[in-house]
Amino acid sequence: MNKKQIICNAILALVLIGCTTKSDITIEDFESGTFDGWTVEGDAFGATPATGGYQGQQNVEGFSGKFLANSFNGGDDSRGTLISKEFTIERDYINFLIGGGMHEDTYIELVVDGKSVYKSRSVVESETLQWMTWDVRESKGKSAIIRIVDNQRGGWGHILVDQIEQSNTEKSVFMVDHKLVFEADKKYILVPIDDDAPESLITLDVDGAVVGVPMYIRVAQTEKIGYWVPIDIEKYKGKKVTLTFAHAKKTDKHLNDIKQSDTFNFNYNEAYRPSYHHTPQYGWMNDPNGMVYLDGEYHLFYQYNPYGSRWANMHWGHSVSKDLKKWEYLPVALAPDSLGAIFSGSAVIDKNNTAGFGRDAMIAIYTSAGKSQTQSIAYSTDKGRTFTKYEHNPVLSDPNIADFRDPKVFWHDASRQWIMSLATSQTITFYGSANLKEWNKLSEFGKGLGSHEGVWECPDLFPLSYNGQTKWVLFVSINPGGPNGGSATQYFIGSFDGKTFKADDMDYPLWLDYGRDNYAGVTWSNVPAKDGRHLFIGWMNNWDYANSVPPVDFSSANTLIRELKLVHNGKYLVVANPPISETTDMRRDGEKLENKQVEKTYTIEKLLKDNQGTYEIEFTVKPKNENSFEFKLVNIKGENIRFVFDLKKNILSVDRSKSGIIDFSANFAQAMINAPLVTKAAYKIRLFVDKSSTELFVNDGEVVQTNQVFPTEVYNSLTFDVNDGSISVEDINIYNFK
Ligand code: FRU
């Protein structure tokens, strides 16, 4: 060979090496239309691979060829596992297509030499499969199996997998188990959030020991950052703190912007933050939980996501108030654990130490929402500052009921036991206990009564007196199925004998608040006897659109605190819920206006000198000859909210279709919001406005409408309109609020 030939041969050899890059090896593509070679357990995957979605499933897309493994056979509640036969790892990567839910118990697992090496779930809740890649270079030559597991019931409790192949190229744009490591020397790790980004699943560990359970965080992936959230790391100073992303995209813009900081601005983007209603400091809030009074403090816990303004990662947030007017933020009270997220529940003061955690211990009873919903307890002997979870949790479970939650507990003196009201799908089940640890079923209520158009949630059973007689009232929140769509709270009036609740014969469903934004509310426990009031607070939102309302760095407020009373409205008994008397102390200054006889129209041009959108207007309307009338709040842009008293149809309607920003949800402002009205000679009105909320109380809370609004300027005028005849508007007062 001459020199030239040698060079030519060398080039040829190089080209050949390049060409012989090893080809992909298909582990499984399910194209045989059978599960041959797999061990099939349970029924979730069916008898053969699927050809797309099953009945009741959204369109399944992005799989390869004709078949895929889909565990939706039998719906989300079915469970099952596919186990592959053994194969040898011969390439650098394993690529596969994956979709379905993001639950801990819907995953694909790689087991090498009997040890679990990867456990991966879909990166978003989606029926569109996407490529994912495992880097298996360290396992080359070893023997492996793959398990595809669906051990999860309920929403998104399924997995989709297809086209599992060994390859020397990575197909995924995701990095699996991507780590960010910090030597902790500041208070927080700040994470940029975009509410429209999919949730990343992030595990926190300190010096290698995992803390809590993984967090679902919508880490910003594109240029767009909505706001930031802090992860508190102060107590780990001097240690190595690692955030492991189950998957991160290589193209994510902000992974390296996640940083330590000693400061975090808790208050920004505040346009719609109410000033005299309770809100979370930042993050997402839903149901009020565990309201209890102890030693001069009213505690208010709440469903809370500290890592974003959308529902996820349910904790119990915590606030306290000495006067039911001002709230102080306390650290999170309960965080998710291996039994699940911390869903709604209640708190009691164990005066006689029935549970053995100490006299006057504060005991929280809540739902652990994990694979199934079970009831757990936790106790505090330092006035709610810290809680210890009971070591033998859960204290109550029922594997046969998927919606099994929201325990509300009270001490029933007559039967000498704790009573728990629990939402059990479409009924309320009552349980009794001597010690809060062992519970026995007493009775079940609700079949065929009231509204059943949605899931029953957040019950509360309590006595109210009427004309010296004791009546028992049962609250049941329902979603959807409210009188005006979405979430609302219905109630029943009857008797309770320590075992069974019997509803009086009334025209159910009855609703506490006909507005669209008062949900999941219950009463305070342990209110001092000398006070004796039944204090109520609700979540001022609706599941129809709660996850898309405009505010970003915090989401949701609670209603004004209200006092529950049984009154007769002229036709039947109702639970009135006027604001508590303390509310009037929050008036800062006011203006009293002249009485006015209105024919056609009357406008109060300027509501207040210093109008910040936080005020109360009160007045009494006396219609002549039962004339219908309306009044509306209007801003300089013409945005308005109307309150229409139709005395012919006996309906009070609220119209927020022109109230400001409404386009974030098709469900927000599409229809009039109606409440039944009993004709009266006079309507005493109190209308509270607090930036993004309106609460209308008619005749001391006999009829109530709570509705959110998002005006782009404050409403600064009030107009009355009468079509025929006239009304007299009297005792008009406008108060600025603190
Ligand atoms: C009601 C509810 C409860 C549940 C909680 C979860 O709004 O669905 O039933 O415990 O929210 O955050």
Coordinates of C-alpha atoms in Angstrom, one line a residue, residues 3-351:
K3 CA 0.9 6.4 1.4
K4 CA -2.1 7.5 -0.6
Q5 CA -3.8 4.1 -0.2
I6 CA -3.1 4.1 3.5
I7 CA -4.7 7.5 4.0
C8 CA -7.7 6.4 1.9
N9 CA -8.2 3.2 3.9
A10 CA -7.9 5.2 7.2
I11 CA -10.6 7.6 6.0
L12 CA -12.8 4.6 4.9
A13 CA -12.3 3.0 8.3
L14 CA -13.4 6.2 10.1
V15 CA -16.4 6.5 7.8
L16 CA -17.3 2.9 8.6
I17 CA -17.1 3.4 12.3
G18 CA -19.3 6.4 11.9
C19 CA -21.8 4.3 9.9
T20 CA -21.9 1.5 12.3
T21 CA -23.3 3.6 15.2
K22 CA -25.4 1.0 16.8
S23 CA -29.0 0.9 15.8
D24 CA -31.9 1.2 18.2
I25 CA -33.3 -1.9 19.9
T26 CA -37.0 -1.9 20.4
I27 CA -37.9 -3.2 23.8
E28 CA -41.6 -2.9 23.2
D29 CA -43.9 -1.0 20.8
F30 CA -47.1 -3.0 21.6
E31 CA -47.6 -3.4 17.8
S32 CA -48.3 -7.1 18.2
G33 CA -51.6 -6.0 19.7
T34 CA -50.9 -8.3 22.7
F35 CA -49.1 -8.2 26.0
D36 CA -47.1 -11.3 25.1
G37 CA -43.9 -11.2 27.0
W38 CA -45.4 -9.0 29.8
T39 CA -46.9 -10.1 33.1
V40 CA -50.2 -8.3 33.5
E41 CA -51.6 -7.6 36.9
G42 CA -54.9 -6.0 37.7
D43 CA -57.4 -4.7 35.0
A44 CA -56.2 -1.2 34.4
F45 CA -54.4 -2.0 31.2
G46 CA -57.1 -4.3 29.8
A47 CA -56.4 -7.7 28.2
T48 CA -54.6 -6.2 25.2
P49 CA -52.9 -2.9 24.4
A50 CA -55.2 0.0 23.6
T51 CA -55.7 1.6 20.1
G52 CA -56.2 5.1 21.6
G53 CA -58.4 6.4 24.4
Y54 CA -61.1 4.4 26.2
Q55 CA -64.6 5.6 26.7
G56 CA -64.8 8.6 29.0
Q57 CA -61.1 9.6 28.2
Q58 CA -60.0 12.6 26.3
N59 CA -58.4 12.1 22.9
V60 CA -55.2 10.2 23.3
E61 CA -52.5 11.4 20.9
G62 CA -48.8 11.2 20.2
F63 CA -48.3 7.4 20.5
S64 CA -46.5 5.5 17.8
G65 CA -48.2 3.0 15.4
K66 CA -51.5 1.5 16.2
F67 CA -51.2 0.4 19.8
L68 CA -50.1 1.7 23.2
A69 CA -50.3 0.7 26.9
N70 CA -53.2 2.7 28.4
S71 CA -54.3 2.1 32.0
F72 CA -57.6 4.0 31.7
N73 CA -59.4 0.7 31.0
G74 CA -62.2 0.8 33.5
G75 CA -61.7 4.5 34.1
D76 CA -59.4 6.3 36.5
D77 CA -60.2 4.1 39.4
S78 CA -58.9 0.9 37.9
R79 CA -55.4 -0.2 38.9
G80 CA -52.8 -2.6 37.5
T81 CA -49.2 -3.2 36.5
L82 CA -47.3 -4.4 33.4
I83 CA -44.0 -6.2 34.0
S84 CA -41.6 -6.8 31.1
K85 CA -39.4 -9.8 30.7
E86 CA -35.7 -9.3 31.4
F87 CA -33.4 -7.6 28.9
T88 CA -29.8 -6.6 28.8
I89 CA -28.9 -2.9 28.7
E90 CA -26.8 -2.5 25.5
R91 CA -27.2 1.2 24.7
D92 CA -26.6 4.5 26.5
Y93 CA -30.2 5.6 26.7
I94 CA -33.7 4.2 27.0
N95 CA -36.3 6.4 25.2
F96 CA -40.0 5.9 25.6
L97 CA -43.3 7.8 25.1
I98 CA -45.2 8.7 28.2
G99 CA -48.5 10.5 29.1
G100 CA -51.3 10.4 31.7
G101 CA -51.3 11.6 35.3
M102 CA -48.4 13.0 37.4
H103 CA -49.2 11.0 40.5
E104 CA -46.6 9.3 42.6
D105 CA -48.4 6.0 41.8
T106 CA -48.7 6.3 38.1
Y107 CA -45.2 5.6 36.9
I108 CA -42.8 3.7 34.7
E109 CA -39.9 2.1 36.5
L110 CA -36.5 0.7 35.5
V111 CA -35.3 -2.0 37.8
V112 CA -31.6 -3.1 37.2
D113 CA -30.3 -6.1 39.0
G114 CA -33.3 -6.0 41.3
K115 CA -32.8 -2.4 42.2
S116 CA -35.1 0.5 41.2
V117 CA -33.0 3.0 39.2
Y118 CA -35.6 5.3 37.7
K119 CA -39.3 5.9 38.5
S120 CA -40.8 8.4 36.1
R121 CA -44.2 9.9 35.7
S122 CA -45.7 12.1 33.0
V123 CA -44.3 15.7 33.1
V124 CA -47.7 17.2 32.7
E125 CA -51.2 15.9 33.1
S126 CA -51.8 15.1 29.5
E127 CA -53.3 12.5 27.1
T128 CA -50.6 13.5 24.6
L129 CA -47.6 11.2 24.9
Q130 CA -44.1 12.8 24.9
W131 CA -40.6 11.4 24.7
M132 CA -38.7 10.8 27.9
T133 CA -35.2 9.4 28.2
W134 CA -33.3 7.5 30.9
D135 CA -29.5 7.8 30.9
V136 CA -28.5 4.2 31.5
R137 CA -24.8 4.4 30.7
E138 CA -23.9 3.3 34.3
S139 CA -26.1 0.2 33.9
K140 CA -24.7 -1.1 30.6
G141 CA -24.3 -4.8 30.3
K142 CA -26.6 -5.4 33.2
S143 CA -29.9 -7.2 33.3
A144 CA -33.1 -5.1 33.7
I145 CA -36.9 -5.1 33.7
I146 CA -39.4 -2.4 33.2
R147 CA -42.6 -2.0 35.3
I148 CA -45.5 0.2 34.2
V149 CA -47.6 0.9 37.3
D150 CA -51.0 2.4 37.8
N151 CA -51.8 2.2 41.5
Q152 CA -53.8 5.4 41.7
R153 CA -57.5 6.1 41.8
G154 CA -59.4 9.3 41.0
G155 CA -58.6 12.2 38.6
W156 CA -55.6 11.5 36.3
G157 CA -55.1 8.1 37.9
H158 CA -53.8 6.5 34.8
I159 CA -50.6 6.2 32.6
L160 CA -49.9 6.0 28.9
V161 CA -46.7 4.3 27.6
D162 CA -45.5 3.4 24.1
Q163 CA -42.4 2.8 22.0
I164 CA -39.8 1.8 24.6
E165 CA -36.4 1.5 22.9
Q166 CA -32.7 1.4 23.6
S167 CA -30.7 3.9 21.7
N168 CA -27.5 5.8 21.7
T169 CA -29.3 9.1 21.1
E170 CA -31.5 10.9 23.6
K171 CA -35.0 11.6 22.2
S172 CA -36.3 13.6 25.1
V173 CA -35.9 17.3 25.7
F174 CA -36.3 16.5 29.4
M175 CA -33.5 16.0 31.9
V176 CA -34.6 13.3 34.3
D177 CA -33.7 13.9 38.0
H178 CA -32.1 17.2 37.3
K179 CA -30.4 18.6 40.4
L180 CA -29.8 22.2 41.7
V181 CA -27.5 22.2 44.6
F182 CA -27.1 25.1 47.2
E183 CA -24.8 25.5 50.1
A184 CA -27.6 27.1 52.3
D185 CA -26.5 30.4 53.7
K186 CA -29.7 32.6 53.2
K187 CA -33.3 32.5 54.3
Y188 CA -35.0 31.5 51.1
I189 CA -34.6 29.9 47.7
L190 CA -36.6 32.0 45.3
V191 CA -38.4 30.3 42.4
P192 CA -39.8 32.1 39.4
I193 CA -43.4 31.1 38.6
D194 CA -45.5 31.2 35.5
D195 CA -49.1 30.1 36.2
D196 CA -49.4 28.8 32.6
A197 CA -46.3 26.6 32.8
P198 CA -46.9 22.9 33.6
E199 CA -46.1 21.7 37.1
S200 CA -42.6 20.5 37.8
L201 CA -42.2 17.9 40.5
I202 CA -39.4 19.0 42.8
T203 CA -38.0 17.1 45.8
L204 CA -36.1 18.9 48.5
D205 CA -33.3 17.2 50.3
V206 CA -30.9 18.4 53.0
D207 CA -27.6 16.7 53.2
G208 CA -29.1 13.8 51.3
A209 CA -32.1 13.3 53.5
V210 CA -35.4 14.0 51.7
V211 CA -37.6 16.6 53.4
G212 CA -41.4 16.1 53.2
V213 CA -43.0 15.0 50.0
P214 CA -42.3 16.4 46.5
M215 CA -43.7 19.8 45.6
Y216 CA -45.6 20.6 42.4
I217 CA -44.4 24.0 41.2
R218 CA -45.1 25.8 38.0
V219 CA -41.5 26.9 37.4
A220 CA -41.4 29.5 34.6
Q221 CA -40.0 28.0 31.4
T222 CA -40.2 30.8 28.9
E223 CA -39.3 34.5 29.2
K224 CA -42.6 35.1 31.1
I225 CA -42.4 35.3 34.9
G226 CA -45.6 36.0 36.8
Y227 CA -44.2 36.2 40.3
W228 CA -41.8 34.5 42.6
V229 CA -42.3 32.1 45.5
P230 CA -39.9 31.5 48.4
I231 CA -38.9 28.1 49.7
D232 CA -37.9 28.6 53.3
I233 CA -34.4 27.2 54.0
E234 CA -33.4 29.3 57.0
K235 CA -33.2 26.3 59.3
Y236 CA -30.8 24.4 57.0
K237 CA -28.1 27.1 57.1
G238 CA -24.6 25.6 56.6
K239 CA -26.1 22.4 55.0
K240 CA -26.3 21.2 51.4
V241 CA -29.8 21.8 50.1
T242 CA -30.7 20.0 46.8
L243 CA -33.7 20.6 44.6
T244 CA -34.3 17.6 42.4
F245 CA -36.5 18.2 39.4
A246 CA -38.2 14.9 38.3
H247 CA -37.9 16.4 34.8
A248 CA -36.6 19.7 33.6
K249 CA -36.5 20.8 30.0
K250 CA -33.1 21.5 28.5
T251 CA -34.6 24.6 27.0
D252 CA -36.0 25.9 30.4
K253 CA -34.9 29.6 30.6
H254 CA -34.9 30.0 34.4
L255 CA -33.4 27.0 36.0
N256 CA -30.3 28.9 36.7
D257 CA -32.2 32.0 38.0
I258 CA -33.4 29.9 41.0
K259 CA -31.4 31.5 43.7
Q260 CA -30.9 32.0 47.4
S261 CA -32.0 35.3 49.0
D262 CA -32.4 36.8 52.4
T263 CA -35.4 38.9 51.3
F264 CA -38.7 38.2 49.7
N265 CA -41.2 40.8 48.8
F266 CA -44.5 39.3 50.1
N267 CA -46.6 42.2 48.8
Y268 CA -46.6 43.1 45.2
N269 CA -49.1 43.0 42.4
E270 CA -51.7 44.1 44.9
A271 CA -54.3 45.7 42.7
Y272 CA -57.0 43.3 43.8
R273 CA -55.9 42.5 47.3
P274 CA -58.8 43.3 49.7
S275 CA -58.0 45.5 52.7
Y276 CA -60.4 44.3 55.3
H277 CA -60.9 40.7 54.3
H278 CA -58.6 37.9 55.2
T279 CA -56.2 36.8 52.4
P280 CA -53.1 34.6 52.4
Q281 CA -49.9 36.5 52.5
Y282 CA -49.0 35.0 49.1
G283 CA -49.8 31.8 47.3
W284 CA -53.1 30.1 46.9
M285 CA -55.9 29.7 49.4
N286 CA -59.2 27.7 49.4
D287 CA -61.4 26.4 52.2
P288 CA -61.2 27.9 55.7
N289 CA -60.2 25.1 58.1
G290 CA -59.9 24.4 61.8
M291 CA -61.4 27.6 63.0
V292 CA -61.2 27.6 66.8
Y293 CA -60.9 30.0 69.6
L294 CA -58.4 29.6 72.4
D295 CA -57.1 32.0 75.1
G296 CA -58.0 35.3 73.4
E297 CA -57.1 34.2 69.9
Y298 CA -59.3 33.2 67.0
H299 CA -57.4 30.8 64.8
L300 CA -58.1 30.5 61.1
F301 CA -56.4 27.8 59.2
Y302 CA -56.9 27.4 55.5
Q303 CA -56.2 25.2 52.5
Y304 CA -52.9 26.6 51.3
N305 CA -50.4 26.2 48.5
P306 CA -47.2 28.0 49.5
Y307 CA -45.6 27.4 46.1
G308 CA -48.0 29.2 43.7
S309 CA -51.3 30.9 43.1
R310 CA -53.1 27.8 41.8
W311 CA -54.4 24.8 43.7
A312 CA -51.7 22.2 44.5
N313 CA -49.6 21.0 47.5
M314 CA -52.4 21.3 50.1
H315 CA -51.0 22.6 53.4
W316 CA -52.9 24.2 56.3
G317 CA -51.9 27.9 56.3
H318 CA -52.5 29.7 59.6
S319 CA -53.6 33.1 60.8
V320 CA -54.7 34.4 64.2
S321 CA -56.8 37.4 65.3
K322 CA -57.5 38.8 68.7
D323 CA -60.5 40.8 67.5
L324 CA -61.8 39.2 64.3
K325 CA -60.7 42.3 62.4
K326 CA -57.0 42.2 62.0
W327 CA -55.1 39.0 61.1
E328 CA -51.6 38.0 61.8
Y329 CA -49.8 35.5 59.7
L330 CA -48.2 32.5 61.4
P331 CA -46.1 29.8 59.8
V332 CA -47.7 26.9 58.0
A333 CA -49.4 24.6 60.5
L334 CA -49.5 21.3 58.6
A335 CA -47.6 20.1 55.6
P336 CA -48.2 17.1 53.3
D337 CA -46.7 13.8 54.4
S338 CA -46.6 10.2 53.3
L339 CA -50.3 9.8 53.9
G340 CA -51.1 12.6 51.5
A341 CA -51.9 16.3 51.2
I342 CA -53.6 18.0 54.1
F343 CA -57.2 18.6 53.0
S344 CA -60.0 20.3 54.8
G345 CA -61.0 19.7 58.4
S346 CA -61.6 21.2 61.8
A347 CA -60.0 21.8 65.2
V348 CA -61.3 21.4 68.7
I349 CA -60.0 22.2 72.2
D350 CA -59.8 19.0 74.2
K351 CA -60.8 20.4 77.6

